[in-house]
PDB file of C-alpha atoms in Angstrom:
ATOM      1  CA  UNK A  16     -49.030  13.977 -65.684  1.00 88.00           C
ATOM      2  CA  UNK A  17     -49.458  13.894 -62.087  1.00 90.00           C
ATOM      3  CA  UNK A  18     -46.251  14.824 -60.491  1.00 92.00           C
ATOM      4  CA  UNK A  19     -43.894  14.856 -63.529  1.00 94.00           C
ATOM      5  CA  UNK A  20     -43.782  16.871 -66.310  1.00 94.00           C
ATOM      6  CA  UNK A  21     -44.280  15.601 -70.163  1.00 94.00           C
ATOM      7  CA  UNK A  22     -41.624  16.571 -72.737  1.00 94.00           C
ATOM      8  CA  UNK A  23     -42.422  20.301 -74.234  1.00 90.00           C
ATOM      9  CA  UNK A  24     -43.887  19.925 -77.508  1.00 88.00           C
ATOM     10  CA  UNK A  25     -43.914  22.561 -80.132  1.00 88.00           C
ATOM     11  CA  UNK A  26     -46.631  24.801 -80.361  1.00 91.00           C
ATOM     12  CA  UNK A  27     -46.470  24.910 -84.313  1.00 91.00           C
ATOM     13  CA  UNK A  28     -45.272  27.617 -87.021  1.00 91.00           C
ATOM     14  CA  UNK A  29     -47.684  30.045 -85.748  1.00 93.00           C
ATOM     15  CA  UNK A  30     -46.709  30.494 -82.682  1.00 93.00           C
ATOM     16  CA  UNK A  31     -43.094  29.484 -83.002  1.00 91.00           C
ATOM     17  CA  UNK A  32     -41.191  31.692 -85.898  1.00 90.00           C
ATOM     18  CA  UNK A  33     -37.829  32.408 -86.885  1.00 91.00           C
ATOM     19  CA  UNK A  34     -38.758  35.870 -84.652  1.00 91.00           C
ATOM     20  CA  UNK A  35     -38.431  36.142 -80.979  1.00 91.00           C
ATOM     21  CA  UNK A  36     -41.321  34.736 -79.515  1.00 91.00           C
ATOM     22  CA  UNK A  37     -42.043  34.894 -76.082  1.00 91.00           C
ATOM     23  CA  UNK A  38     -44.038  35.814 -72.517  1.00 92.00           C
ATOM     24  CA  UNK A  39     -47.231  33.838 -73.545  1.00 93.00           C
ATOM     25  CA  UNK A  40     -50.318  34.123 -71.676  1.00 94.00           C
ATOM     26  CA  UNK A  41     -53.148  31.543 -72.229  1.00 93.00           C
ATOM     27  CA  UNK A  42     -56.808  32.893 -71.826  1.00 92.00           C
ATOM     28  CA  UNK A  43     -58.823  31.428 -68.608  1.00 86.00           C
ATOM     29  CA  UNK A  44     -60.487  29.109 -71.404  1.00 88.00           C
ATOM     30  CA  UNK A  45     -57.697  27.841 -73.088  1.00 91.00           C
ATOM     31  CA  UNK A  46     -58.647  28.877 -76.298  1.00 94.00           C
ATOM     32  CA  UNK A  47     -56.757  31.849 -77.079  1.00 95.00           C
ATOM     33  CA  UNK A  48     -53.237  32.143 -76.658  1.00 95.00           C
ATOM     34  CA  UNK A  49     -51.562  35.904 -75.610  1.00 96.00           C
ATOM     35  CA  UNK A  50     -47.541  36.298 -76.803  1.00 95.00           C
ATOM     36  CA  UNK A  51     -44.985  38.470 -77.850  1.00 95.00           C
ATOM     37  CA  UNK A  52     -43.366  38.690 -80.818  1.00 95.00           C
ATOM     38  CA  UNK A  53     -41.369  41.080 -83.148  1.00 93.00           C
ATOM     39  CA  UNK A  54     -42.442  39.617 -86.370  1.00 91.00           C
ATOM     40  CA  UNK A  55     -41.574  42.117 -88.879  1.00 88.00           C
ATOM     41  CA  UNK A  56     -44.671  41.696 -91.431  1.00 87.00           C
ATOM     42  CA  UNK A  57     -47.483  42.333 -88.405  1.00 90.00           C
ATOM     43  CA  UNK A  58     -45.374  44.135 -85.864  1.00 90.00           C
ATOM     44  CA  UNK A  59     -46.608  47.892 -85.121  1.00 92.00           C
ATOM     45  CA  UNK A  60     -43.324  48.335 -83.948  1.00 85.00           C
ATOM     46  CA  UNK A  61     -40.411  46.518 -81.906  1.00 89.00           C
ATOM     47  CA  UNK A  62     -41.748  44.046 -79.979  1.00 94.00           C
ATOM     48  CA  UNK A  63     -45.491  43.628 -80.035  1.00 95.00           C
ATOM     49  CA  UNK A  64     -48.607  41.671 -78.334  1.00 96.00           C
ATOM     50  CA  UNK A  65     -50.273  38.844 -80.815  1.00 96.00           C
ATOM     51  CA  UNK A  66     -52.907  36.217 -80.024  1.00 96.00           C
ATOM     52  CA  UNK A  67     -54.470  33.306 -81.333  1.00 97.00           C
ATOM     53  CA  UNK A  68     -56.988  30.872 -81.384  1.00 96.00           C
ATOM     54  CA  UNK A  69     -57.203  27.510 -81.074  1.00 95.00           C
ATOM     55  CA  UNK A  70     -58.766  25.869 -83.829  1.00 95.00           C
ATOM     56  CA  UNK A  71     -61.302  22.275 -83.249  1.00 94.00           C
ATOM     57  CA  UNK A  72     -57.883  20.331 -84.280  1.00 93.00           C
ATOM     58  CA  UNK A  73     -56.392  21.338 -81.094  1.00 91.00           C
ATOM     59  CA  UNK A  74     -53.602  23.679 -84.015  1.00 94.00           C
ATOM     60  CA  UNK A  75     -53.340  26.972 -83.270  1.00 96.00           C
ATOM     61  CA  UNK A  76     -54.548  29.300 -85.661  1.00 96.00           C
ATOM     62  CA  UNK A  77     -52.185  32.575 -87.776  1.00 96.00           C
ATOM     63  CA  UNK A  78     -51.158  35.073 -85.024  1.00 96.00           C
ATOM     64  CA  UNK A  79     -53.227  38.115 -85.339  1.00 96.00           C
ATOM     65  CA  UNK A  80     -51.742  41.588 -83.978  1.00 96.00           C
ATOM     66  CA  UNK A  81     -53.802  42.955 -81.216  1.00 95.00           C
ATOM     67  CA  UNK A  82     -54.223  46.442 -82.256  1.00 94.00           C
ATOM     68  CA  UNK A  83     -52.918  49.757 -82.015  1.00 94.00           C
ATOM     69  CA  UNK A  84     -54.930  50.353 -79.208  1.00 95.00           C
ATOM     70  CA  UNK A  85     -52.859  48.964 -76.860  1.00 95.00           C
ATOM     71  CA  UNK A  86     -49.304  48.464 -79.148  1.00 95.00           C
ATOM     72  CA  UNK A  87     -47.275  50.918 -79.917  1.00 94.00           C
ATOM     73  CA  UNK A  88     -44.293  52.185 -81.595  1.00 94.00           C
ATOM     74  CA  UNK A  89     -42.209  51.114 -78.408  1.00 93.00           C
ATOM     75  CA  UNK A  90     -41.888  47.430 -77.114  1.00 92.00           C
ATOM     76  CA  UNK A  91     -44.503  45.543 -75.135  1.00 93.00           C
ATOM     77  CA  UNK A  92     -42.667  42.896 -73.432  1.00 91.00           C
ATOM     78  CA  UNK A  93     -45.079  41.499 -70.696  1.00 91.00           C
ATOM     79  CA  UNK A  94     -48.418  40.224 -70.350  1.00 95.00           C
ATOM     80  CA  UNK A  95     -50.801  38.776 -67.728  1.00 95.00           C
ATOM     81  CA  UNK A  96     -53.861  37.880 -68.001  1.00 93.00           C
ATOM     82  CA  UNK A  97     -56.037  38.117 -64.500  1.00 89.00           C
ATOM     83  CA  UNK A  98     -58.210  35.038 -63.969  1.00 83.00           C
ATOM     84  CA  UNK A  99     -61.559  37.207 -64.340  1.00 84.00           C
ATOM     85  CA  UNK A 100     -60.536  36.825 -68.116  1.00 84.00           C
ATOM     86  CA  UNK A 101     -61.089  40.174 -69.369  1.00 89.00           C
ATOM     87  CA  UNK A 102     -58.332  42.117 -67.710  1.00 92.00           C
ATOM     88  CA  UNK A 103     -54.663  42.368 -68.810  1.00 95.00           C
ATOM     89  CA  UNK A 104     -51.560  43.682 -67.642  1.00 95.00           C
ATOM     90  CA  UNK A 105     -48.597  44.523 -69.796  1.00 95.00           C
ATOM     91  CA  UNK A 106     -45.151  46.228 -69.723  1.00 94.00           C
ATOM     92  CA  UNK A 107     -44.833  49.457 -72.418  1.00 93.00           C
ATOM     93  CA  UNK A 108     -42.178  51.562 -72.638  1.00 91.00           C
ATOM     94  CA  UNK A 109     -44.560  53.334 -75.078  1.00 89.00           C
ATOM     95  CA  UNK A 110     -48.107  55.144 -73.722  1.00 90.00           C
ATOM     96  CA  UNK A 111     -46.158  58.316 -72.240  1.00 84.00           C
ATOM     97  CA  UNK A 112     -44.674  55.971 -69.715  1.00 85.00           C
ATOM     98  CA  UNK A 113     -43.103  57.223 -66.756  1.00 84.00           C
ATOM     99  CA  UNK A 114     -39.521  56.009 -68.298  1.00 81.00           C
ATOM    100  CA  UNK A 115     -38.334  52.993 -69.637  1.00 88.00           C
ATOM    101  CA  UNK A 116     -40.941  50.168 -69.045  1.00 93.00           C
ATOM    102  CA  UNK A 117     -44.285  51.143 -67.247  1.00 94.00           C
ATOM    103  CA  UNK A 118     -46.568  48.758 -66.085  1.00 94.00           C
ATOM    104  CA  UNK A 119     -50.547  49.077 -67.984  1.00 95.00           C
ATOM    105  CA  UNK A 120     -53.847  48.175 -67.790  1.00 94.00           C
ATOM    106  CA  UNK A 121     -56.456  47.021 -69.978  1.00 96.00           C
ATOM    107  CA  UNK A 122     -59.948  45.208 -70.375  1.00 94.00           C
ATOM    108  CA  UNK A 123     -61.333  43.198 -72.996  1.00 93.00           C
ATOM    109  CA  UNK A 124     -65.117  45.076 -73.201  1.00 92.00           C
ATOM    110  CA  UNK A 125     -68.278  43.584 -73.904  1.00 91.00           C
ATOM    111  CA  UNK A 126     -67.891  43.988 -78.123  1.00 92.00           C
ATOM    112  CA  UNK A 127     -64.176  42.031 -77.608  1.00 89.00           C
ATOM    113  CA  UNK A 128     -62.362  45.362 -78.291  1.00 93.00           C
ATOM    114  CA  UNK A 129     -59.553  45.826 -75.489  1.00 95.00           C
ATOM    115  CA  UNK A 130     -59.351  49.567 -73.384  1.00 95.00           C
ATOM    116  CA  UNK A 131     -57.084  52.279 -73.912  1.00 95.00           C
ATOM    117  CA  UNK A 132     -54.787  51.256 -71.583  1.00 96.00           C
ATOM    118  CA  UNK A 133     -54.207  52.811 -67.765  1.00 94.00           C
ATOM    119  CA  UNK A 134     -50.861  53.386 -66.748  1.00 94.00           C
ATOM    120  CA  UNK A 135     -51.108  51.970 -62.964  1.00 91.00           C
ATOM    121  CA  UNK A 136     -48.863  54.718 -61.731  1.00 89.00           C
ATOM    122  CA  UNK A 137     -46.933  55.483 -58.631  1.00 88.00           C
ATOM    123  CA  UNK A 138     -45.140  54.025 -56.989  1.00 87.00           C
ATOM    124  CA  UNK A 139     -45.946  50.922 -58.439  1.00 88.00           C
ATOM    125  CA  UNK A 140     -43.994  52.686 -61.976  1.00 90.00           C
ATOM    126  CA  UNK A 141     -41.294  54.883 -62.042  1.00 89.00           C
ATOM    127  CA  UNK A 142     -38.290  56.009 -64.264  1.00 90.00           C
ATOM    128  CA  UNK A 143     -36.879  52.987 -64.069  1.00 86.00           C
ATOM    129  CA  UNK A 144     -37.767  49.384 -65.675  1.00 89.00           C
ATOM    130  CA  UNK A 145     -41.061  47.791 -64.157  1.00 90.00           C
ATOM    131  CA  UNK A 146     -42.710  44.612 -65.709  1.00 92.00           C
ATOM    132  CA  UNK A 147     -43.598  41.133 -64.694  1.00 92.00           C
ATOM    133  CA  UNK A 148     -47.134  42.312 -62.892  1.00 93.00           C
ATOM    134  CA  UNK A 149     -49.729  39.624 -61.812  1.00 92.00           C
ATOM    135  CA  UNK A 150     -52.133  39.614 -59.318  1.00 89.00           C
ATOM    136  CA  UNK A 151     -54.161  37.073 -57.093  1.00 86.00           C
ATOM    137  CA  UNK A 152     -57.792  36.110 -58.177  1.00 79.00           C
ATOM    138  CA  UNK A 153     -58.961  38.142 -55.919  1.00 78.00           C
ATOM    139  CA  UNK A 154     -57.239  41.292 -57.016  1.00 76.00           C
ATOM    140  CA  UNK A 155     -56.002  42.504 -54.065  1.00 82.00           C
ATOM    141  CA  UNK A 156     -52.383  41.491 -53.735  1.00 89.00           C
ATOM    142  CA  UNK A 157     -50.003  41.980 -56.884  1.00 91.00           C
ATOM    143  CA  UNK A 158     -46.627  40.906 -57.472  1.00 93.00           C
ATOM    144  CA  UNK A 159     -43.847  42.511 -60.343  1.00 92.00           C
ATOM    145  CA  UNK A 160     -40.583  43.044 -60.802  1.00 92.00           C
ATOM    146  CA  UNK A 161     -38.528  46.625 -60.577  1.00 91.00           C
ATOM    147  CA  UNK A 162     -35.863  48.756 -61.143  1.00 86.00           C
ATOM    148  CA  UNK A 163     -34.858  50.954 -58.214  1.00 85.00           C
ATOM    149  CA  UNK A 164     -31.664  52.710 -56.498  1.00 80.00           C
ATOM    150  CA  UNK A 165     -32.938  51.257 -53.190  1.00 85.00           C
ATOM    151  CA  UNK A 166     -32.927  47.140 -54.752  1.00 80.00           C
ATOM    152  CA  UNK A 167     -30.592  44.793 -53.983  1.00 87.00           C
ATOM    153  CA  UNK A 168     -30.005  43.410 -57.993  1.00 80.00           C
ATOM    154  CA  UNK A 169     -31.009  44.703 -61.367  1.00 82.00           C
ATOM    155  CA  UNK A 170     -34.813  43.291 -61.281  1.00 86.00           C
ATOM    156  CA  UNK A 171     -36.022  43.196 -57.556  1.00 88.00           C
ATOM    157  CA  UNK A 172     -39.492  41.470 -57.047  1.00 92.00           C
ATOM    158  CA  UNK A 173     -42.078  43.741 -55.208  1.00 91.00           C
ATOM    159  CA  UNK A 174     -45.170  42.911 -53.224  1.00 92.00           C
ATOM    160  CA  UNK A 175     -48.235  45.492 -53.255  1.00 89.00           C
ATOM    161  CA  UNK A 176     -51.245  45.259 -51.409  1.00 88.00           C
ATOM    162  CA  UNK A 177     -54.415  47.117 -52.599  1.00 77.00           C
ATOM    163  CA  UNK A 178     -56.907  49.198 -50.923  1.00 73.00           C
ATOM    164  CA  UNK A 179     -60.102  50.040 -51.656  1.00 66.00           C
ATOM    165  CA  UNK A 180     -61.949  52.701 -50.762  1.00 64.00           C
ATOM    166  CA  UNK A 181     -65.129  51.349 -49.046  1.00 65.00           C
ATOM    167  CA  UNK A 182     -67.031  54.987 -49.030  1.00 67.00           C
ATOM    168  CA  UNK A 183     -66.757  55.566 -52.662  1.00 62.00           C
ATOM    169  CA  UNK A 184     -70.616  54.972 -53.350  1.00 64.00           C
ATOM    170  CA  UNK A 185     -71.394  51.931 -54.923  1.00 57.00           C
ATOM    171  CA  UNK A 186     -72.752  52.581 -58.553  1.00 56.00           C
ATOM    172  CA  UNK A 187     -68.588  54.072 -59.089  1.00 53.00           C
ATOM    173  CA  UNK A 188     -67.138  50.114 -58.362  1.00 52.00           C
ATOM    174  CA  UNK A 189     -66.341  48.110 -60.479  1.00 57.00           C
ATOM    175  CA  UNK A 190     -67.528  44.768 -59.879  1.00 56.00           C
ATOM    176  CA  UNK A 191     -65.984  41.993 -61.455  1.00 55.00           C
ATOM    177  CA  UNK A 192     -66.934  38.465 -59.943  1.00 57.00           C
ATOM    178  CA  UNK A 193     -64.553  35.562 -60.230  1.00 57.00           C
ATOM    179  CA  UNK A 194     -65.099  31.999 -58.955  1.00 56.00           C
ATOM    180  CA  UNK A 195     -62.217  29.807 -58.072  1.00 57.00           C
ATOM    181  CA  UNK A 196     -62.890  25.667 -58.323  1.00 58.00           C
ATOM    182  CA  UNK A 197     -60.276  23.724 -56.500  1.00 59.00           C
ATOM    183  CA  UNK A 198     -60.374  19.824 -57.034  1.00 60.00           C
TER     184      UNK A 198
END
């Protein structure tokens, strides 16, 4: 409130379980809540992305697994979700990544059903571990955390700036508009 920060309060049983629950992400409405979690009864395998929804009681509702589409065998340990809420970025060290944990892509399409996910590539991912990724609103500047022989500690934090290529012709762009309200 204001300047200072309530006590934490507990999210409830379905969110919090005796499994390790953690890196939460809540969607740009505040109704559905991102996490991860290695809950042994919905888990694909290891350590997996769940959501769920918040119910007109303000509880949130049983933690559904989001699909094999974008979990896999491997762990998923990261997510962020960008403010045009319909694009998320996650850590794998599953979809063929380049070693350990590669930083993916995906987006939410218009029937709800996420993307096969895009493995962002080099040099943003290498052999090495690579996870924490978020970007600014405007999608042009991205932040995340690395592995690398030329870092100064185990997880370094790394700045990229984007580039787009103005002559691709305009029908191959993606356009995804995001307003910003500052009060």
């Amino acid at each position: 409130r204001g300047s200072r920060w309530l006590r934490p309060e507990c999210l409830g049983e379905n969110i919090n379980s005796p499994y390790h629950d953690s890196k939460a992400a809540l969607s740009f409405d505040n109704k559905t809540l991102y996490f991860i979690s290695d809950r042994k009864d919905l888990s694909i395998g290891g350590r997996d992305i769940f959501y769920s929804e918040i119910d007109e009681n303000g509880d949130w509702g049983q933690p559904k697994n989001i699909g094999s589409t974008v979990n896999t065998e491997y762990d998923e340990v990261d997510i962020f979700l960008h403010p045009d809420g319909r694009t998320m970025y996650f850590s794998s060290a599953g979809h063929n990544s380049m070693g350990g944990l590669d930083i993916f892509r995906t987006t939410r399409n218009e029937n709800g059903n996420w993307t096969t996910p895009v493995n962002l590539g080099h040099p943003i991912n290498t052999p090495g571990d690579d996870a924490f990724f978020v970007t600014t609103a405007s999608g042009r500047t991205a932040y995340f955390a690395s592995v690398r022989p030329e870092g100064h500690g185990l997880h370094d934090i790394y700045q990229i700036n984007f580039i787009y290529d103005e002559k691709q012709p305009e029908e191959k762009r993606e356009k995804v508009f995001v307003t910003l309200v500052k009060g």
